[in-house]
Amino acid sequence: MADHSDETQSDQTSGNTAPNPIEIENAARAWGVETEYWDIWGQQHHASVELETAILRSLGVDTSSSAALHQAVERHNRRRLRSPFAPTIFLTAGSTPHEVPVSLGTKYAAASASIRIQLEDRKTIDLEIALAADHVRLPDDLPLGYHQLSVQIGGESWAPSRLIVCPDRAFEPAWLRDGRTAGLAISLYGLRSQRNWGCGDTTDLRALTDWVAERTQTSFIALNPLHAIANRQPYNTSPYLPNSIFYRNPIYLDVEAIPEFASSSRAMTLIESQAVQKEIAALRNAELVEYERVYALKLRFLKLLFQAFLDNEWRNVTARAAELKEYIEREGDLLQGFAVHSAFDEAFHKECPDVWNWQSWPEPYKDPESPQTREFARKHWRSVLFYKYMQWQLDVQLDAAHRHALEKGLGIGLYHDLALATDHLGSDLWAHRQFFVSGCRVGAPPDGFSPKGQDWGFPPPASERHDEDGYRLFAESIRKNCRHGGALRIDHVMRFFRLYWIPDGLEATDGTYVRDRFQALLSILALESVRNQVLIIGEDLGTVPDEAREVLRRFGILSYRLLYFEQNNGRFRPPQDYPRDALVSATTHDLPTLAGFWSGRDIDARRDAGLLPDERAYQSMRTDRAREKQKLLDLLSTLKLLPDWFPRDASQVPELVGELHNAIVGFLASTPSKLMVLNQEDLLKQAEQQNLPGSTFQYPNWRRKMKCTVEELWTSNEIKDFALMFRSWLERTGRLNPSAQAK
């Protein structure tokens, strides 16, 4: 008998050998890791073996040995063979024939299949299909929606697949296909009024709508993300790092508009107390939004209103109680998880003030499915129901605000914003952490604004897990943020194509991109857009490949173009060079306002916040800004948007004077882009921006209020002139809302 001991020893040694760099790189590519990328300066970056290995491990790939990695890759490649059909199948309505890939072993090569399609409306379609080599054909007239496909072959069956039939494009109003329009962007929290409690609310929004409809005649009001946040200063006030993207911030509730307010004797007594009136006045007159105090005050009243609701409605099983039950049933497990987390958060923080998030909770309660969690929810049902009650009332008030906007002639109504991030210490991660990757954070590579890159501190999505689950959670995120609106902005739309991953322990400069299933995600986005009749805007700032922009355009998703960034060969683009399928604006919350840009206030703010390394950096930014201002002034002069007498030297125009303000607004309105939006700070010439990237306590991020109250919008002569200038440009460029143009 031959001696194979050397071979056996060699195999064992091989099995324990660490994977070589080529094996790691090939595996990384199999999981969608981009092993090289180009930065904004045209330099190519190659992912290190350590980076690729760390990302693979975060995805659950065993890289301990060459053999283990080989087995993991084999399993990954064979995952589609576990069932004849993929776990999620996409079809495009109107794109026929509807042929679906099928994975068959030789065992079933010549078999026939019994297929059942269960439609959303519970109707079924049964088919007997002879199996082809690599596909089956389904009916061409399947309706849009989320269906279920089951298959049986030779007495064997598998887990059903989710069959999603999508439109080929997102929704667009018929009147906008050949037209143009405009809107006003606001930060809802920053609205001032003579009646609110220190923070803008839904009633202030309706009051602003009345003014917008009459004085500017625009088609929409663009809002900041209204997502639920912790309302704790200074770290938990960003609407772009929410506690949950599925539910909204109760700070926007008009407490006095809730029906229980008038029927609660305790609430009526409390509101008349001297202490409460003093606090409301202090919050209303405060220069900045005081999130914690406003929320604490509203929460105090909301609990009284909820008690009145329990006593008068819930226990008596009234029609109003039935409305809440219907809302709860419609929201299902998502609302249950959010409400239980909220009740936990309140209870644990009250018991131990140093406990600020779920990662500090007792171990059993970190698991949303544990027996202890379920028992807490049962025992504290009133607290859980209270948080559902608040979300219900927010839903009611936002519905009324959107309907009011439409009734006032705003052709689009409210324009919502879906944040990219979700706080890794928040409700969504607690309830749905299996849909997120642990061990990595999302960020951005170095660029001109952030030479050290950006670490946004939240985990990337688990793409494969979403696919296996039929993208249910993703679809809910779009659906819930479309609700009560006519447009939805997708923050960082490149998320659908790729995200920049930074493994734990590495710096932002050391990350790389990981690809996602953009065709699937954009198809669901289009489906929810059409179903909800909501226009989609994709924020595509930064480095965006041309092919990605073409895909977005094909899906009917509007691009997002900013005056500051629209340059070519060192010159600002003229209006006619802006794309048609786009939204155009001057700036965003993270960038200087027009007044701030022209005065350099943002540069001073960065110096004051200690975000610049030295005086040399400050002077360099000032020099660069002077150059940018001159280029913009040159273009506005060439386009004859400025009077002949206006100075041609930008250094002689130290601030955003009226003629310059008028010229920039006219420039934006004159572009061919379908949508134009003007931030209220830019309409009212406010110099401070809402957010100063890179800062927390050094700058009052997300706290700045509008310069005037919503009541003063009607009476201020200065604001009357601003609105007249804006509306005049909209009229000259055909951007008034549809009802105004019809008159």
XYZ file of C-alpha atoms in Angstrom:
743
model
C 0.000 0.000 0.000
C 1.355 3.402 -0.960
C 2.339 5.795 1.795
C 0.368 9.066 1.490
C 1.445 10.477 4.843
C 3.323 13.344 3.165
C 0.248 14.223 1.081
C -1.977 14.103 4.171
C 0.413 16.307 6.071
C 0.547 18.690 3.102
C -3.275 18.880 2.917
C -3.539 19.610 6.636
C -0.906 22.275 6.356
C -2.704 23.757 3.370
C -5.988 23.761 5.258
C -4.456 25.913 7.987
C -2.616 28.249 5.650
C -3.685 31.875 5.751
C -5.281 33.099 2.538
C -2.934 34.897 0.187
C -3.628 38.455 -1.014
C -5.077 37.315 -4.347
C -7.556 35.006 -2.607
C -8.603 37.813 -0.270
C -9.009 40.243 -3.166
C -11.083 37.804 -5.223
C -13.313 37.061 -2.243
C -13.738 40.772 -1.538
C -14.866 41.339 -5.116
C -17.338 38.459 -4.823
C -18.971 40.307 -1.926
C -19.098 43.615 -3.798
C -16.026 45.286 -2.302
C -14.385 47.750 -4.672
C -10.713 46.890 -4.342
C -9.755 50.231 -5.867
C -11.422 53.604 -6.345
C -10.631 57.058 -7.760
C -10.826 60.133 -5.535
C -11.929 63.639 -6.555
C -8.341 64.575 -7.459
C -8.084 61.733 -9.972
C -5.842 59.584 -7.773
C -6.430 55.848 -7.591
C -6.558 54.135 -4.210
C -6.018 50.387 -3.755
C -7.579 48.579 -0.819
C -5.064 46.915 1.466
C -5.316 43.234 2.350
C -6.066 44.282 5.936
C -8.963 46.469 4.779
C -10.415 43.765 2.525
C -10.092 41.173 5.285
C -11.787 43.405 7.854
C -14.757 44.067 5.557
C -15.098 40.357 4.736
C -15.110 39.490 8.437
C -17.778 42.105 9.128
C -19.885 40.322 6.504
C -19.466 37.039 8.339
C -16.903 35.563 5.941
C -14.431 33.160 7.538
C -10.946 34.325 6.526
C -9.083 32.282 9.127
C -7.532 30.013 6.510
C -7.324 29.546 2.790
C -9.575 26.479 2.990
C -12.173 28.254 5.126
C -12.248 31.205 2.736
C -12.556 28.875 -0.253
C -15.535 27.146 1.369
C -17.167 30.500 2.171
C -16.797 31.616 -1.459
C -18.248 28.313 -2.684
C -21.248 28.668 -0.370
C -21.717 32.238 -1.526
C -21.649 31.206 -5.169
C -24.081 28.336 -4.547
C -26.571 30.347 -2.509
C -28.887 30.700 -5.511
C -28.994 26.918 -5.932
C -30.762 26.358 -2.624
C -34.064 27.083 -4.375
C -35.148 27.175 -8.019
C -35.928 30.876 -7.685
C -34.131 33.765 -6.011
C -35.624 34.891 -2.668
C -36.691 38.162 -4.322
C -37.699 38.400 -7.975
C -38.155 41.690 -9.830
C -40.257 42.260 -12.930
C -40.819 45.535 -14.762
C -44.381 46.230 -15.857
C -44.569 46.749 -19.603
C -41.193 45.118 -20.186
C -42.159 41.760 -21.616
C -41.864 38.858 -21.833
C -41.722 38.304 -18.053
C -38.963 35.722 -17.918
C -37.598 34.731 -14.533
C -34.226 33.008 -14.035
C -34.449 29.529 -12.553
C -31.692 27.393 -11.038
C -32.217 23.671 -11.668
C -30.062 20.657 -11.096
C -30.042 17.789 -13.576
C -32.677 16.120 -11.405
C -35.349 18.551 -12.644
C -34.007 19.361 -16.107
C -37.012 17.955 -17.994
C -39.654 18.290 -15.288
C -42.739 20.452 -15.141
C -43.415 22.890 -12.339
C -46.588 23.877 -10.517
C -46.325 27.590 -9.810
C -48.694 29.637 -7.682
C -48.598 33.418 -7.654
C -50.460 34.968 -4.737
C -51.187 38.602 -5.492
C -51.357 41.361 -2.913
C -55.145 41.255 -2.981
C -54.974 37.546 -2.015
C -56.092 36.381 -5.461
C -54.064 33.501 -6.875
C -52.776 32.519 -10.292
C -51.885 28.847 -10.819
C -49.587 27.807 -13.654
C -48.239 24.537 -14.988
C -44.971 25.289 -16.737
C -42.522 23.101 -18.589
C -39.106 24.033 -17.259
C -36.625 25.516 -19.699
C -32.916 25.361 -19.144
C -32.518 28.662 -17.353
C -35.842 30.514 -17.072
C -39.608 30.307 -16.788
C -42.100 32.709 -18.284
C -44.738 34.325 -16.077
C -47.879 36.203 -17.205
C -47.128 39.552 -18.829
C -50.089 41.333 -17.209
C -49.180 40.971 -13.543
C -50.207 44.078 -11.566
C -47.766 46.372 -9.807
C -47.067 45.320 -6.254
C -45.564 42.851 -3.823
C -46.666 39.302 -4.582
C -45.585 35.815 -3.578
C -44.390 33.036 -5.865
C -44.389 29.389 -4.772
C -43.170 26.427 -6.798
C -43.530 22.677 -6.570
C -41.540 20.283 -8.733
C -42.008 16.550 -8.553
C -43.608 16.747 -5.130
C -40.804 18.903 -3.711
C -41.403 22.500 -2.612
C -39.300 25.393 -1.365
C -39.766 28.577 0.627
C -41.834 31.111 -1.380
C -40.089 33.946 -3.198
C -41.217 37.539 -3.089
C -42.262 38.679 -6.550
C -42.123 42.458 -6.962
C -43.623 44.027 -10.081
C -42.371 47.591 -10.520
C -42.858 50.468 -12.957
C -39.904 51.472 -15.092
C -39.923 55.060 -13.778
C -40.803 57.039 -10.689
C -43.878 59.249 -10.590
C -43.945 62.685 -12.166
C -46.976 65.009 -12.288
C -48.272 65.413 -15.839
C -48.065 69.208 -15.608
C -44.348 69.036 -14.767
C -43.286 66.970 -17.780
C -43.036 70.054 -19.952
C -43.128 72.638 -17.176
C -41.059 74.096 -14.370
C -41.879 75.072 -10.821
C -40.315 76.168 -7.543
C -40.534 75.793 -3.789
C -39.373 77.236 -0.491
C -37.183 75.136 1.831
C -37.525 75.534 5.582
C -36.334 73.941 8.797
C -39.611 73.218 10.546
C -38.037 73.323 13.996
C -36.838 76.874 13.273
C -40.219 78.450 12.537
C -41.028 81.270 14.950
C -44.560 82.274 15.840
C -46.473 84.151 18.497
C -48.235 80.931 19.563
C -45.759 78.011 19.438
C -43.853 76.570 22.395
C -40.338 77.411 21.242
C -40.173 75.144 18.207
C -41.980 75.192 14.868
C -44.947 72.827 14.729
C -47.607 71.632 12.305
C -49.840 74.649 12.902
C -46.936 76.984 12.134
C -46.429 74.958 8.959
C -50.009 75.568 7.900
C -49.628 79.283 8.644
C -46.469 79.412 6.537
C -48.324 77.590 3.766
C -50.934 80.359 3.650
C -48.205 82.962 3.187
C -46.330 80.886 0.586
C -49.514 80.294 -1.407
C -50.399 83.989 -1.578
C -47.079 85.829 -1.554
C -44.680 83.519 -3.434
C -47.096 81.240 -5.324
C -44.633 78.352 -5.266
C -45.629 74.674 -5.604
C -44.069 73.087 -2.540
C -42.552 73.565 0.886
C -39.388 71.509 1.350
C -38.916 70.263 4.913
C -35.966 68.967 6.885
C -36.199 65.260 7.790
C -38.922 64.941 10.426
C -37.521 61.644 11.746
C -37.672 60.777 15.429
C -34.547 61.886 17.302
C -33.581 61.847 20.977
C -33.920 65.665 21.313
C -30.797 65.837 23.489
C -28.282 68.658 23.035
C -25.752 68.844 21.523
C -25.314 65.287 20.225
C -28.852 64.127 19.428
C -30.463 66.999 17.539
C -29.468 66.215 13.963
C -32.438 65.257 11.790
C -29.916 63.440 9.587
C -28.870 61.021 12.359
C -32.260 59.815 13.572
C -33.344 57.437 16.269
C -35.749 56.003 13.686
C -36.380 56.722 10.009
C -39.816 55.104 10.203
C -41.388 57.462 12.741
C -41.345 61.167 13.407
C -40.364 63.633 16.091
C -43.189 64.514 18.536
C -41.556 67.900 19.066
C -43.431 68.999 15.906
C -46.839 68.305 17.439
C -49.121 71.237 18.138
C -50.217 70.034 21.569
C -53.095 72.495 21.782
C -54.552 71.194 18.496
C -54.984 67.654 19.846
C -58.693 67.119 20.703
C -57.914 65.870 24.232
C -56.328 69.208 25.140
C -59.675 70.975 25.457
C -61.235 68.054 27.333
C -58.409 67.609 29.850
C -59.061 69.729 32.929
C -55.564 68.943 34.192
C -53.988 70.184 30.965
C -56.114 73.341 30.976
C -55.147 74.082 34.569
C -51.470 73.453 33.877
C -51.332 75.656 30.775
C -52.694 78.584 32.773
C -50.096 78.253 35.534
C -47.574 81.042 35.851
C -44.590 78.676 35.704
C -45.697 77.087 32.437
C -46.547 80.405 30.829
C -43.142 81.713 31.823
C -41.402 78.659 30.333
C -43.361 78.881 27.080
C -42.513 82.568 26.750
C -38.832 81.891 27.452
C -38.676 79.096 24.864
C -40.606 81.112 22.310
C -38.286 84.111 22.714
C -35.057 82.095 22.848
C -32.633 82.810 20.041
C -32.135 79.077 19.431
C -34.331 76.000 19.675
C -33.956 74.414 23.122
C -34.754 70.824 22.204
C -34.643 69.247 25.643
C -36.770 71.878 27.325
C -39.325 72.030 24.506
C -39.662 68.257 24.387
C -39.879 67.934 28.171
C -42.657 70.521 28.270
C -44.609 68.927 25.431
C -44.150 65.458 26.901
C -45.582 66.646 30.208
C -48.754 67.803 28.474
C -48.969 64.880 26.078
C -49.086 62.453 28.990
C -52.027 64.362 30.431
C -53.790 64.274 27.077
C -53.109 60.559 26.752
C -54.618 59.946 30.172
C -57.723 61.847 29.108
C -57.823 59.732 25.936
C -57.603 56.527 27.996
C -60.361 57.646 30.362
C -62.773 59.059 27.799
C -62.065 57.162 24.588
C -60.049 53.980 24.978
C -61.954 52.506 27.907
C -65.298 53.436 26.336
C -64.320 51.925 22.971
C -65.347 55.065 21.084
C -64.969 55.850 17.397
C -61.841 57.846 18.232
C -60.374 54.841 20.019
C -61.142 52.782 16.929
C -59.123 55.246 14.821
C -56.052 54.643 16.991
C -56.569 50.867 16.837
C -56.807 51.056 13.059
C -53.580 53.072 12.928
C -51.815 50.556 15.189
C -52.975 47.603 13.080
C -51.839 49.320 9.894
C -48.383 50.058 11.322
C -47.893 46.569 12.738
C -44.576 45.338 14.116
C -42.629 48.445 13.095
C -44.667 50.660 15.399
C -44.619 48.040 18.154
C -40.825 47.886 18.096
C -40.476 51.668 18.048
C -42.951 52.146 20.908
C -41.418 49.418 23.077
C -37.956 50.908 22.557
C -39.292 54.363 23.474
C -40.927 53.011 26.632
C -37.726 51.172 27.582
C -35.627 54.255 26.939
C -37.782 56.380 29.219
C -37.966 53.758 31.969
C -34.272 52.915 32.128
C -33.135 56.544 31.916
C -35.570 57.518 34.680
C -34.246 54.711 36.881
C -30.601 55.421 36.079
C -29.902 58.873 34.564
C -26.519 57.682 33.259
C -28.181 55.166 30.941
C -28.634 56.957 27.609
C -29.136 54.182 25.048
C -29.997 50.505 24.592
C -26.395 49.343 24.597
C -26.305 50.177 28.314
C -29.532 48.337 29.132
C -29.553 45.055 31.072
C -28.575 42.239 28.722
C -32.011 40.582 28.277
C -33.564 43.855 27.142
C -31.035 44.367 24.370
C -32.894 41.639 22.503
C -36.255 42.865 21.158
C -37.510 39.253 20.986
C -36.459 38.101 24.467
C -39.099 36.864 26.956
C -38.102 39.698 29.304
C -38.714 42.289 26.574
C -42.105 40.800 25.784
C -43.020 40.764 29.478
C -41.993 44.413 29.857
C -44.186 45.376 26.900
C -47.120 43.479 28.402
C -46.657 44.913 31.875
C -46.072 48.491 30.656
C -48.730 48.479 27.939
C -49.865 52.011 28.838
C -46.399 53.441 28.251
C -46.099 51.543 24.963
C -49.553 52.723 23.903
C -48.633 56.311 24.805
C -45.816 56.366 22.249
C -48.156 54.913 19.637
C -50.692 57.625 20.499
C -48.103 60.355 19.870
C -47.158 58.928 16.468
C -50.834 58.661 15.560
C -51.394 62.311 16.365
C -48.313 63.316 14.364
C -49.689 61.339 11.437
C -53.045 63.096 11.734
C -51.520 66.579 11.935
C -49.079 66.070 9.051
C -51.869 64.662 6.909
C -53.882 67.808 7.591
C -50.873 70.030 6.796
C -50.283 68.362 3.429
C -53.962 68.473 2.507
C -54.020 72.147 3.462
C -51.088 72.845 1.135
C -52.817 71.129 -1.771
C -56.060 72.969 -1.091
C -54.143 76.256 -1.133
C -52.936 75.515 -4.665
C -49.438 74.160 -4.019
C -49.185 71.635 -6.838
C -46.787 69.336 -4.955
C -47.537 70.236 -1.350
C -45.043 69.051 1.249
C -41.590 67.825 0.188
C -40.034 65.395 2.672
C -36.439 64.327 3.186
C -35.202 60.779 3.907
C -31.916 60.718 5.818
C -29.157 58.306 4.856
C -28.161 57.480 8.406
C -29.760 55.914 11.425
C -28.161 56.268 14.851
C -26.376 53.053 15.871
C -27.647 53.692 19.400
C -31.238 54.260 18.301
C -34.509 52.417 17.924
C -33.953 51.092 14.399
C -30.702 49.360 15.328
C -32.246 47.899 18.466
C -35.266 46.500 16.641
C -33.717 45.580 13.273
C -29.992 45.091 13.822
C -29.893 41.952 11.642
C -30.337 44.303 8.679
C -27.134 46.181 9.514
C -23.477 45.155 9.314
C -21.531 45.245 12.571
C -17.830 46.010 12.566
C -17.935 48.811 9.978
C -19.129 52.400 9.756
C -20.225 54.484 6.788
C -18.356 57.617 5.800
C -16.703 59.382 2.887
C -13.154 59.430 1.505
C -10.997 62.549 1.750
C -12.033 65.503 -0.407
C -11.482 69.240 -0.583
C -13.870 69.945 2.304
C -12.687 67.053 4.525
C -9.020 66.223 3.824
C -9.072 63.495 6.493
C -12.264 61.935 5.149
C -15.543 61.674 7.018
C -16.670 59.070 9.545
C -20.452 59.265 9.902
C -20.511 56.690 12.669
C -23.442 54.509 11.606
C -23.388 50.956 10.254
C -23.913 50.024 6.601
C -26.927 47.986 5.489
C -26.703 44.204 5.245
C -27.543 44.008 1.562
C -27.836 40.236 1.328
C -30.134 40.102 4.358
C -32.453 42.672 2.760
C -32.547 40.623 -0.443
C -33.386 37.420 1.437
C -36.204 39.220 3.251
C -37.746 40.700 0.107
C -36.639 44.269 0.895
C -39.583 44.669 3.275
C -37.784 47.047 5.630
C -36.397 49.144 2.787
C -39.829 49.426 1.155
C -41.278 50.572 4.478
C -38.629 53.272 4.799
C -39.655 54.733 1.434
C -43.387 54.272 1.977
C -43.480 55.919 5.384
C -41.454 58.913 4.256
C -43.625 59.394 1.165
C -46.660 59.661 3.406
C -48.321 63.087 3.522
C -46.143 64.592 0.837
C -45.853 65.152 -2.887
C -42.061 64.928 -3.172
C -39.292 63.012 -1.422
C -35.604 63.903 -1.362
C -33.241 60.958 -0.954
C -30.210 62.062 1.017
C -27.018 60.659 -0.580
C -28.728 58.800 -3.408
C -25.445 57.058 -4.210
C -26.310 54.812 -1.244
C -28.228 52.686 -3.747
C -25.056 52.079 -5.756
C -22.294 51.983 -3.173
C -21.249 53.234 0.250
C -17.828 53.978 1.684
C -17.115 51.460 4.477
C -14.641 52.065 7.302
C -13.863 48.979 9.427
C -13.694 49.474 13.184
C -10.203 50.404 14.267
C -9.349 52.128 10.989
C -9.439 55.817 10.083
C -11.738 57.354 7.455
C -8.760 57.624 5.106
C -8.392 53.827 5.158
C -11.846 52.757 3.867
C -13.187 51.720 0.473
C -16.496 51.389 -1.355
C -18.847 48.409 -1.196
C -21.465 48.007 -3.916
C -25.192 47.498 -3.358
C -28.038 46.120 -5.527
C -29.032 49.415 -7.141
C -31.438 47.914 -9.685
C -33.516 46.304 -6.935
C -33.490 49.356 -4.667
C -34.363 51.822 -7.419
C -37.151 49.550 -8.678
C -38.783 49.564 -5.228
C -38.266 53.324 -4.982
C -40.081 53.731 -8.319
C -42.913 51.458 -7.170
C -43.494 53.382 -3.936
C -43.196 56.676 -5.809
C -45.905 55.694 -8.301
C -48.182 54.233 -5.650
C -47.917 57.284 -3.421
C -47.846 59.791 -6.311
C -44.614 61.265 -4.990
C -41.879 62.922 -7.058
C -38.348 61.684 -6.211
C -35.242 63.863 -5.957
C -31.880 62.139 -5.503
C -29.180 64.144 -3.731
C -26.233 63.290 -5.983
C -23.594 65.748 -4.822
C -19.935 64.809 -4.726
C -18.270 62.158 -6.854
C -20.997 60.496 -8.928
C -20.055 58.418 -11.981
C -21.798 59.438 -15.199
C -23.289 55.960 -15.550
C -24.945 56.277 -12.129
C -26.513 59.592 -13.114
C -27.785 57.994 -16.316
C -29.397 55.166 -14.348
C -31.086 57.684 -12.044
C -32.330 59.680 -15.022
C -33.712 56.513 -16.617
C -35.636 55.778 -13.426
C -37.112 59.292 -13.471
C -35.222 60.464 -10.374
C -34.348 64.143 -10.473
C -30.750 65.189 -9.962
C -29.829 67.721 -7.246
C -27.687 70.602 -8.478
C -26.197 73.409 -6.393
C -24.939 76.741 -7.681
C -21.717 76.500 -5.659
C -20.742 73.152 -7.198
C -21.873 73.607 -10.795
C -18.573 74.590 -12.345
C -16.694 73.446 -15.412
C -13.018 74.145 -16.075
C -12.944 76.544 -13.150
C -15.974 78.578 -14.256
C -19.557 78.622 -13.035
C -21.915 76.998 -15.514
C -24.385 79.333 -17.238
C -28.087 78.624 -16.610
C -28.667 76.884 -19.939
C -26.087 74.206 -19.065
C -28.058 72.913 -16.090
C -29.861 69.600 -16.710
C -33.597 69.546 -17.332
C -34.302 66.573 -15.040
C -33.027 68.214 -11.900
C -33.707 70.357 -8.872
C -31.556 73.467 -8.676
C -30.708 75.458 -5.555
C -27.986 77.699 -4.241
C -26.988 75.715 -1.174
C -27.937 73.158 1.493
C -28.038 73.002 5.277
C -24.347 71.937 5.363
C -23.104 74.811 3.200
C -23.036 78.585 3.593
C -26.179 80.544 2.907
C -25.994 83.094 0.086
C -25.433 85.893 2.582
C -22.914 83.759 4.488
C -21.087 82.821 1.306
C -20.731 86.424 0.218
C -19.602 87.735 3.606
C -17.478 84.702 4.454
C -19.451 84.100 7.625
C -19.065 80.321 7.265
C -15.279 80.652 7.187
C -15.354 82.794 10.324
C -17.641 80.215 11.961
C -15.182 77.435 11.207
C -12.349 79.471 12.728
C -14.441 80.378 15.778
C -15.330 76.702 16.267
C -11.661 75.691 16.166
C -12.098 73.652 12.992
C -9.211 75.285 11.123
C -5.626 74.297 11.947
C -4.127 77.784 11.853
C -4.385 81.369 10.595
C -2.781 80.376 7.317
C -5.638 77.990 6.567
C -8.129 80.731 7.406
C -6.490 83.232 5.073
C -6.262 80.606 2.333
C -10.008 79.953 2.568
C -10.669 83.691 2.445
C -8.528 84.012 -0.680
C -10.293 81.099 -2.360
C -13.670 82.603 -1.493
C -12.742 85.963 -3.003
C -11.845 84.137 -6.212
C -15.169 82.245 -6.234
C -17.147 85.434 -5.651
C -15.399 87.159 -8.524
C -16.122 84.274 -10.898
C -19.792 84.334 -9.945
C -19.991 88.116 -10.271
C -18.383 87.915 -13.711
C -20.998 85.418 -14.886
C -23.934 87.399 -13.494
C -22.602 90.503 -15.213
C -22.137 88.686 -18.526
C -25.727 87.431 -18.329
C -26.882 91.028 -17.709
C -28.589 90.017 -14.486
C -26.968 93.005 -12.748
C -27.495 96.714 -13.503
C -24.867 98.385 -15.685
C -23.759 100.586 -12.781
C -23.163 97.662 -10.423
C -19.474 97.178 -9.418
C -17.605 94.574 -11.449
C -15.055 94.023 -8.699
C -16.356 91.603 -6.035
C -14.169 93.200 -3.362
C -16.321 96.330 -3.700
C -19.449 94.306 -2.793
C -18.839 93.171 0.798
C -22.319 91.784 1.423
C -25.362 90.346 -0.357
C -26.951 93.606 -1.456
C -30.364 93.701 -3.107
C -29.182 93.773 -6.712
C -26.900 90.790 -6.156
C -29.623 88.902 -4.279
C -32.029 89.523 -7.155
C -29.461 88.400 -9.747
C -28.699 85.072 -8.051
C -32.374 84.231 -7.560
C -32.969 85.145 -11.207
C -30.066 82.971 -12.281
C -31.506 79.930 -10.483
C -35.019 80.552 -11.804
C -33.683 80.858 -15.369
C -32.230 77.358 -15.505
C -34.178 74.743 -17.483
C -34.311 72.442 -14.434
C -37.805 71.257 -13.561
C -37.558 72.233 -9.897
C -35.975 75.212 -8.198
C -35.868 75.570 -4.430
C -34.840 78.582 -2.385
C -33.947 78.140 1.262
C -35.768 80.512 3.575
C -32.364 81.725 4.810
C -31.560 82.712 1.229
C -34.916 84.361 0.665
C -34.566 86.365 3.901
C -30.782 86.944 3.542
C -29.782 85.215 6.771
C -26.033 84.661 7.125
C -25.893 81.669 9.498
C -26.170 78.124 8.125
C -28.079 75.373 9.914
C -25.197 72.930 10.284
C -21.434 73.345 10.411
C -19.970 69.940 9.430
C -17.300 68.671 11.794
C -18.709 70.489 14.825
C -20.950 69.474 17.742
C -20.866 71.686 20.840
C -18.740 74.289 19.040
C -21.673 75.478 16.904
C -25.466 75.505 17.475
C -26.217 72.939 14.777
C -29.887 72.387 13.838
C -31.067 75.025 16.323
C -31.264 78.280 14.351
C -34.641 79.956 14.009
C -36.121 81.998 11.193
C -35.376 85.722 11.526
C -39.054 86.616 11.888
C -42.295 85.034 13.063
C -44.787 83.578 10.615
C -47.083 86.476 11.554
C -44.394 89.029 10.638
C -44.062 87.489 7.180
C -47.292 89.338 6.346
C -46.384 92.690 7.863
C -42.657 93.242 7.241
C -42.006 95.550 4.289
C -38.550 94.038 3.802
C -39.967 90.519 3.563
C -42.746 91.733 1.310
C -40.048 92.987 -1.074
C -38.152 89.674 -0.896
C -41.304 87.714 -1.694
C -42.244 90.049 -4.550
C -38.778 89.689 -6.075
C -38.954 85.893 -5.811
C -42.458 85.675 -7.248
C -41.575 88.061 -10.074
C -38.776 85.761 -11.197
C -41.061 82.734 -10.967
C -43.645 84.479 -13.098
C -41.066 85.529 -15.716
C -39.642 82.002 -15.962
C -42.945 80.086 -15.861
C -42.392 78.603 -12.407
C -45.524 79.732 -10.537
C -47.657 76.951 -9.096
C -50.178 75.413 -11.535
C -53.206 77.113 -9.992
C -51.532 80.542 -10.202
C -50.534 79.990 -13.847
C -54.104 78.971 -14.701
C -55.472 82.346 -13.576
